[in-house]
Tab-separated table of C-alpha atoms in Angstrom:
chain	number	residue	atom	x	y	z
T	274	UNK	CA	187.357	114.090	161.578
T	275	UNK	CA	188.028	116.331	158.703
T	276	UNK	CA	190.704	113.584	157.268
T	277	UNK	CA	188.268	110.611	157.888
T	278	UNK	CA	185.398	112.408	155.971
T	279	UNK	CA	187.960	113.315	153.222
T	280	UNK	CA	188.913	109.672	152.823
T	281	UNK	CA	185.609	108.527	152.471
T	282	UNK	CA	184.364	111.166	149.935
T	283	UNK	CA	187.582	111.001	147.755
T	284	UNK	CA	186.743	114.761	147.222
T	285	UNK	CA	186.098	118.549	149.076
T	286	UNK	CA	182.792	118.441	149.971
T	287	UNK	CA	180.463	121.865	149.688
T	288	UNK	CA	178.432	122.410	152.574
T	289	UNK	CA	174.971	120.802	153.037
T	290	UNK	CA	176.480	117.172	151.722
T	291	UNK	CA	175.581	114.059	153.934
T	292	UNK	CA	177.890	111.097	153.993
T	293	UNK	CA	177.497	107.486	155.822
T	294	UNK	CA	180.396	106.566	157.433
T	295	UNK	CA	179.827	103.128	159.698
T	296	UNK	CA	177.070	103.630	161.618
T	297	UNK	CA	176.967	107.486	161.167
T	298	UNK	CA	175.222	110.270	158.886
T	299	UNK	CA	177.295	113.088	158.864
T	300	UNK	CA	176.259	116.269	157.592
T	301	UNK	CA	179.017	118.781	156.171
T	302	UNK	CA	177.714	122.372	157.552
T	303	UNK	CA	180.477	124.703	156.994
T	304	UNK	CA	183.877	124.359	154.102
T	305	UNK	CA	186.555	126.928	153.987
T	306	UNK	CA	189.746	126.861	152.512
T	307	UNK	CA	189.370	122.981	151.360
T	308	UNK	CA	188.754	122.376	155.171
T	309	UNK	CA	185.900	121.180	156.878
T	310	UNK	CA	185.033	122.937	159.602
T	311	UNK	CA	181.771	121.995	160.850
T	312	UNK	CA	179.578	119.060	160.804
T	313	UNK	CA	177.045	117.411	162.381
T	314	UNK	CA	176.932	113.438	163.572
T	315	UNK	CA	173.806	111.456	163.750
T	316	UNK	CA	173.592	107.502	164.631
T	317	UNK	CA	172.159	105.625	161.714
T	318	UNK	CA	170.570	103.904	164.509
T	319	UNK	CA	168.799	105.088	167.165
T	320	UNK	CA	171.041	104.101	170.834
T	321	UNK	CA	169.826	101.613	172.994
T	322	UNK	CA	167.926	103.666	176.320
T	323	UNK	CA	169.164	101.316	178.795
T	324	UNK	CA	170.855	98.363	179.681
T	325	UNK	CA	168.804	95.126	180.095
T	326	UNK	CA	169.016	94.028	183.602
């Protein structure tokens, strides 16, 4: 994950950034030693409940 955020920033983020990556907001909760080490992943859109039958 850390590499895939990287590539789309083009930079270290500091904690508390949000980034879209396809279909996903992904908040940047902890940096340490030009790492990321935590984040949080949220679908841009909400998933679908069920299946139509």
């Amino acid at each position: 994950v850390n590499g895939v955020i990287l590539e789309a920033l083009e930079e270290i983020p500091v904690a508390g950034t949000r980034v879209r990556i396809g279909e996903y907001d992904i908040d940047i909760l902890d940096v340490q030693d030009n790492m990321i080490k935590q984040v949080k992943v949220f679908p841009v859109k909400p998933l679908r409940e069920s299946v139509a039958e």
